[in-house]
């Protein structure tokens, strides 16, 4: 059945969300626009939208097969996926396997230090506040989610990590850390948003070369090439 996109519901930094003629179903359109440091740094990464759309689809399919409820329905084109509409919980959930980024800054541990037991962190999804870290008491105080929902989110984030880490390692990618967003649909919670080199840190498993958005954030060069390399490793069957 042909899907008609209707009004733009939301335009973010990297994606546009459209409503469709099917109630409760939206289209995510992936752009090449990139921002970092709460949008202080802006740029374009040519081909990023295609990589992020295709990679998210592949990972959502893998997670769906493993019993994780995701908003993903189907891929419509190189840059568009059809998804369930969610009422997004204003929490960014981050899972970490290796010390990097803000965790290195906060703890003084060297980037690259491995973490024996994966860590889950919660951040307040708020651009004006710059996404500050929250604990579960803050989440309750702000009424962002119920304690049952937070427990589910943390448990599910660790399950997702346990599925994606070996999947990516087979493709010679170390899953250093990543960000997830969850939302409500009826009485159930679903994984939403995207899983891509914009939202994950991915290092080459042998050389530890960075193959993710840190190349853009830190002006390392080879940004487009890194996104294409991740894409190639994901879609190449001989892994
Ligand atoms: N991340 C994200 N969106 C954000 C903040 C972080 O997708 O607004 C991802 C980031 O790409 C990395 C992980 O979450 O894979 C952990 O990020 P960190 O807290 O180290 O923050 P950063 O160093 O990016 O400021």
Tab-separated table of C-alpha atoms and ligand atoms in Angstrom:
chain	number	residue	atom	x	y	z
A	1	UNK	CA	0.000	0.000	0.000
A	2	UNK	CA	1.395	3.401	-0.988
A	3	UNK	CA	2.117	5.644	1.998
A	4	UNK	CA	1.353	9.352	1.688
A	5	UNK	CA	3.357	11.682	3.895
A	6	UNK	CA	1.450	14.629	5.294
A	7	UNK	CA	2.435	17.399	7.661
A	8	UNK	CA	5.899	17.821	9.113
A	9	UNK	CA	5.524	16.941	12.806
A	10	UNK	CA	9.028	17.835	13.890
A	11	UNK	CA	12.351	18.850	12.406
A	12	UNK	CA	15.415	18.018	14.457
A	13	UNK	CA	19.129	18.373	13.855
A	14	UNK	CA	19.533	15.211	11.817
A	15	UNK	CA	15.996	14.044	11.006
A	16	UNK	CA	12.565	15.221	9.901
A	17	UNK	CA	9.456	13.413	11.138
A	18	UNK	CA	6.321	13.445	8.974
A	19	UNK	CA	2.855	12.189	9.786
A	20	UNK	CA	1.290	9.865	7.214
A	21	UNK	CA	-2.188	8.947	6.021
A	22	UNK	CA	-1.968	5.905	8.337
A	23	UNK	CA	-2.944	6.896	11.894
A	24	UNK	CA	-0.193	6.322	14.437
A	25	UNK	CA	2.416	5.802	11.726
A	26	UNK	CA	5.179	8.309	10.914
A	27	UNK	CA	8.084	8.651	8.475
A	28	UNK	CA	11.594	9.461	9.700
A	29	UNK	CA	13.619	11.259	6.996
A	30	UNK	CA	17.397	11.206	7.605
A	31	UNK	CA	19.349	14.347	6.640
A	32	UNK	CA	23.078	14.856	6.023
A	33	UNK	CA	23.147	17.763	8.511
A	34	UNK	CA	25.388	17.286	11.527
A	35	UNK	CA	25.630	19.224	14.763
A	36	UNK	CA	27.727	18.819	17.879
A	37	UNK	CA	28.198	20.485	21.265
A	38	UNK	CA	24.506	21.345	21.607
A	39	UNK	CA	24.425	22.711	18.010
A	40	UNK	CA	27.368	25.134	18.506
A	41	UNK	CA	29.171	23.237	15.742
A	42	UNK	CA	27.284	22.702	12.482
A	43	UNK	CA	28.165	20.947	9.233
A	44	UNK	CA	27.211	18.462	6.559
A	45	UNK	CA	28.369	14.876	6.273
A	46	UNK	CA	27.618	13.830	2.689
A	47	UNK	CA	25.785	10.492	2.566
A	48	UNK	CA	25.253	10.335	6.346
A	49	UNK	CA	21.450	10.218	6.061
A	50	UNK	CA	21.574	7.106	3.906
A	51	UNK	CA	24.042	5.341	6.229
A	52	UNK	CA	22.067	6.235	9.365
A	53	UNK	CA	18.754	5.143	7.823
A	54	UNK	CA	20.127	1.820	6.514
A	55	UNK	CA	22.131	1.066	9.670
A	56	UNK	CA	19.206	1.889	11.986
A	57	UNK	CA	16.930	-0.351	9.909
A	58	UNK	CA	19.389	-3.266	10.054
A	59	UNK	CA	19.864	-2.918	13.819
A	60	UNK	CA	16.149	-2.425	14.576
A	61	UNK	CA	15.428	-5.582	12.539
A	62	UNK	CA	18.078	-7.501	14.479
A	63	UNK	CA	16.665	-6.248	17.801
A	64	UNK	CA	13.083	-6.998	16.732
A	65	UNK	CA	14.044	-10.600	15.951
A	66	UNK	CA	15.538	-10.809	19.461
A	67	UNK	CA	12.235	-9.698	21.027
A	68	UNK	CA	13.009	-6.005	21.676
A	69	UNK	CA	9.976	-3.832	20.796
A	70	UNK	CA	11.107	-1.097	18.376
A	71	UNK	CA	9.213	1.599	16.499
A	72	UNK	CA	10.613	0.388	13.153
A	73	UNK	CA	8.099	-0.857	10.567
A	74	UNK	CA	9.798	-0.782	7.159
A	75	UNK	CA	12.323	0.979	4.953
A	76	UNK	CA	10.728	3.198	2.303
A	77	UNK	CA	13.826	4.564	0.564
A	78	UNK	CA	17.513	5.379	1.088
A	79	UNK	CA	16.608	8.107	3.565
A	80	UNK	CA	13.140	7.198	4.845
A	81	UNK	CA	11.790	4.651	7.296
A	82	UNK	CA	8.245	4.007	8.406
A	83	UNK	CA	7.785	3.833	12.183
A	84	UNK	CA	5.136	3.682	14.881
A	85	UNK	CA	4.448	7.115	16.342
A	86	UNK	CA	5.671	7.198	19.953
A	87	UNK	CA	5.191	9.576	22.817
A	88	UNK	CA	8.935	10.028	23.445
A	89	UNK	CA	10.161	9.895	27.054
A	90	UNK	CA	12.399	12.926	27.625
A	91	UNK	CA	15.341	10.816	28.762
A	92	UNK	CA	18.462	9.907	26.783
A	93	UNK	CA	19.694	6.505	27.915
A	94	UNK	CA	23.398	5.883	27.407
A	95	UNK	CA	25.100	2.497	27.660
A	96	UNK	CA	28.898	2.266	27.947
A	97	UNK	CA	31.330	-0.618	27.434
A	98	UNK	CA	34.554	1.399	27.146
A	99	UNK	CA	35.435	4.768	28.729
A	100	UNK	CA	35.118	7.686	26.267
A	101	UNK	CA	33.767	11.218	25.933
A	102	UNK	CA	32.004	12.695	28.934
A	103	UNK	CA	32.748	9.658	31.133
A	104	UNK	CA	36.504	10.140	30.619
A	105	UNK	CA	36.091	13.850	31.521
A	106	UNK	CA	33.958	13.153	34.595
A	107	UNK	CA	36.104	10.359	36.046
A	108	UNK	CA	39.633	11.166	34.866
A	109	UNK	CA	39.913	7.631	33.458
A	110	UNK	CA	41.731	7.377	30.144
A	111	UNK	CA	39.662	7.038	26.990
A	112	UNK	CA	39.805	3.382	25.950
A	113	UNK	CA	39.740	1.931	29.473
A	114	UNK	CA	37.405	-1.070	29.356
A	115	UNK	CA	34.440	-1.282	31.721
A	116	UNK	CA	33.894	-4.757	33.204
A	117	UNK	CA	30.173	-4.362	33.754
A	118	UNK	CA	28.346	-2.131	31.224
A	119	UNK	CA	27.148	1.190	32.650
A	120	UNK	CA	23.733	2.767	32.038
A	121	UNK	CA	23.337	6.539	32.430
A	122	UNK	CA	20.248	8.736	32.138
A	123	UNK	CA	20.263	12.298	30.771
A	124	UNK	CA	17.483	14.886	30.600
A	125	UNK	CA	16.591	15.413	26.915
A	126	UNK	CA	16.560	19.208	27.046
A	127	UNK	CA	18.434	21.425	24.576
A	128	UNK	CA	18.090	24.626	26.683
A	129	UNK	CA	19.630	22.826	29.686
A	130	UNK	CA	22.301	21.040	27.587
A	131	UNK	CA	21.127	17.493	28.434
A	132	UNK	CA	22.250	17.252	32.092
A	133	UNK	CA	22.734	13.868	33.758
A	134	UNK	CA	19.901	12.666	35.995
A	135	UNK	CA	19.487	9.965	38.589
A	136	UNK	CA	16.265	8.047	39.194
A	137	UNK	CA	15.180	10.420	41.977
A	138	UNK	CA	15.440	13.349	39.542
A	139	UNK	CA	13.446	11.386	36.951
A	140	UNK	CA	10.697	10.842	39.538
A	141	UNK	CA	10.774	14.472	40.682
A	142	UNK	CA	10.472	15.706	37.080
A	143	UNK	CA	7.790	13.074	36.359
A	144	UNK	CA	9.618	12.029	33.196
A	145	UNK	CA	8.853	8.338	33.710
A	146	UNK	CA	7.508	6.027	36.405
A	147	UNK	CA	9.920	3.877	38.450
A	148	UNK	CA	8.568	0.801	36.602
A	149	UNK	CA	9.275	2.465	33.257
A	150	UNK	CA	12.811	3.451	34.311
A	151	UNK	CA	13.509	-0.098	35.472
A	152	UNK	CA	12.274	-1.429	32.100
A	153	UNK	CA	14.335	1.152	30.171
A	154	UNK	CA	17.548	0.246	32.028
A	155	UNK	CA	16.969	-3.511	31.688
A	156	UNK	CA	16.116	-3.173	27.984
A	157	UNK	CA	19.113	-0.915	27.299
A	158	UNK	CA	21.424	-3.627	28.719
A	159	UNK	CA	19.660	-6.321	26.643
A	160	UNK	CA	20.131	-4.181	23.524
A	161	UNK	CA	23.825	-3.851	24.376
A	162	UNK	CA	24.138	-7.625	24.813
A	163	UNK	CA	22.642	-8.113	21.321
A	164	UNK	CA	24.429	-5.325	19.440
A	165	UNK	CA	27.926	-5.715	20.922
A	166	UNK	CA	28.613	-9.189	19.428
A	167	UNK	CA	26.703	-8.341	16.216
A	168	UNK	CA	28.978	-5.358	15.604
A	169	UNK	CA	32.145	-7.124	16.753
A	170	UNK	CA	31.565	-9.751	14.019
A	171	UNK	CA	31.758	-6.793	11.663
A	172	UNK	CA	35.034	-5.647	13.272
A	173	UNK	CA	33.381	-2.777	15.146
A	174	UNK	CA	33.795	-2.197	18.890
A	175	UNK	CA	30.613	-0.779	20.426
A	176	UNK	CA	32.178	1.732	22.830
A	177	UNK	CA	28.968	3.505	23.914
A	178	UNK	CA	25.597	4.521	22.502
A	179	UNK	CA	22.470	6.565	23.135
A	180	UNK	CA	18.901	5.249	23.075
A	181	UNK	CA	15.504	6.917	23.235
A	182	UNK	CA	12.333	5.139	24.277
A	183	UNK	CA	8.683	6.104	23.972
A	184	UNK	CA	5.169	5.035	24.832
A	185	UNK	CA	2.564	3.635	22.443
A	186	UNK	CA	-0.615	2.611	24.226
A	187	UNK	CA	0.424	0.795	27.391
A	188	UNK	CA	3.703	-0.449	25.957
A	189	UNK	CA	7.202	1.016	25.708
A	190	UNK	CA	9.229	0.856	22.488
A	191	UNK	CA	12.740	1.713	21.369
A	192	UNK	CA	12.571	4.781	19.099
A	193	UNK	CA	14.853	7.280	17.322
A	194	UNK	CA	17.898	5.799	15.522
A	195	UNK	CA	21.026	3.723	16.113
A	196	UNK	CA	23.826	5.022	13.901
A	197	UNK	CA	27.365	6.436	13.925
A	198	UNK	CA	25.713	9.696	15.095
A	199	UNK	CA	24.487	8.029	18.275
A	200	UNK	CA	27.113	5.309	18.852
A	201	UNK	CA	30.860	5.342	19.323
A	202	UNK	CA	32.277	2.646	17.033
A	203	UNK	CA	35.968	1.822	16.899
A	204	UNK	CA	37.775	-0.504	14.521
A	205	UNK	CA	38.273	-3.621	16.654
A	206	UNK	CA	41.947	-4.021	15.678
A	207	UNK	CA	43.341	-0.507	15.244
A	208	UNK	CA	40.809	1.252	17.574
A	209	UNK	CA	40.392	3.889	14.873
A	210	UNK	CA	37.279	6.002	15.431
A	211	UNK	CA	34.535	5.312	12.857
A	212	UNK	CA	31.776	7.575	14.173
A	213	UNK	CA	30.663	11.152	14.786
A	214	UNK	CA	33.724	11.862	16.972
A	215	UNK	CA	35.599	12.365	13.656
A	216	UNK	CA	33.291	15.359	13.066
A	217	UNK	CA	33.184	16.552	16.697
A	218	UNK	CA	36.969	16.468	17.054
A	219	UNK	CA	37.911	17.546	13.484
A	220	UNK	CA	39.754	14.292	12.808
A	221	UNK	CA	39.075	14.295	9.041
A	222	UNK	CA	37.824	11.334	7.003
A	223	UNK	CA	34.299	11.806	8.358
A	224	UNK	CA	32.378	10.678	5.240
A	225	UNK	CA	34.795	7.783	4.707
A	226	UNK	CA	34.216	6.548	8.282
A	227	UNK	CA	30.414	6.509	7.838
A	228	UNK	CA	30.792	4.647	4.507
A	229	UNK	CA	33.163	2.131	6.111
A	230	UNK	CA	30.656	1.357	8.878
A	231	UNK	CA	27.954	0.931	6.228
A	232	UNK	CA	30.167	-1.377	4.165
A	233	UNK	CA	30.926	-3.556	7.186
A	234	UNK	CA	27.241	-3.811	8.093
A	235	UNK	CA	25.959	-4.753	4.656
A	236	UNK	CA	28.902	-6.947	3.625
A	237	UNK	CA	27.929	-10.582	4.069
A	238	UNK	CA	31.462	-12.017	4.303
A	239	UNK	CA	32.012	-11.148	7.945
B	1	LIG	N1	25.183	10.851	22.397
B	1	LIG	C1	24.172	11.168	21.507
B	1	LIG	N2	23.481	12.349	21.697
B	1	LIG	C2	23.749	13.195	22.716
B	1	LIG	C3	24.787	12.866	23.610
B	1	LIG	C4	25.483	11.683	23.431
B	1	LIG	O1	23.882	10.409	20.587
B	1	LIG	O2	23.079	14.239	22.825
B	1	LIG	C5	25.940	9.573	22.238
B	1	LIG	C6	27.368	9.795	21.766
B	1	LIG	O3	27.439	9.703	20.356
B	1	LIG	C7	28.107	8.653	22.427
B	1	LIG	C8	27.328	8.382	23.709
B	1	LIG	O4	26.043	8.962	23.494
B	1	LIG	O5	28.045	7.493	21.601
B	1	LIG	C9	27.970	8.950	24.970
B	1	LIG	O6	28.210	10.322	24.802
B	1	LIG	P1	28.982	11.171	25.938
B	1	LIG	O7	28.158	11.222	27.168
B	1	LIG	O8	30.365	10.649	26.084
B	1	LIG	O9	28.955	12.637	25.382
B	1	LIG	P2	29.914	13.455	24.423
B	1	LIG	O10	31.308	13.036	24.622
B	1	LIG	O11	29.403	13.119	23.057
B	1	LIG	O12	29.629	14.862	24.847
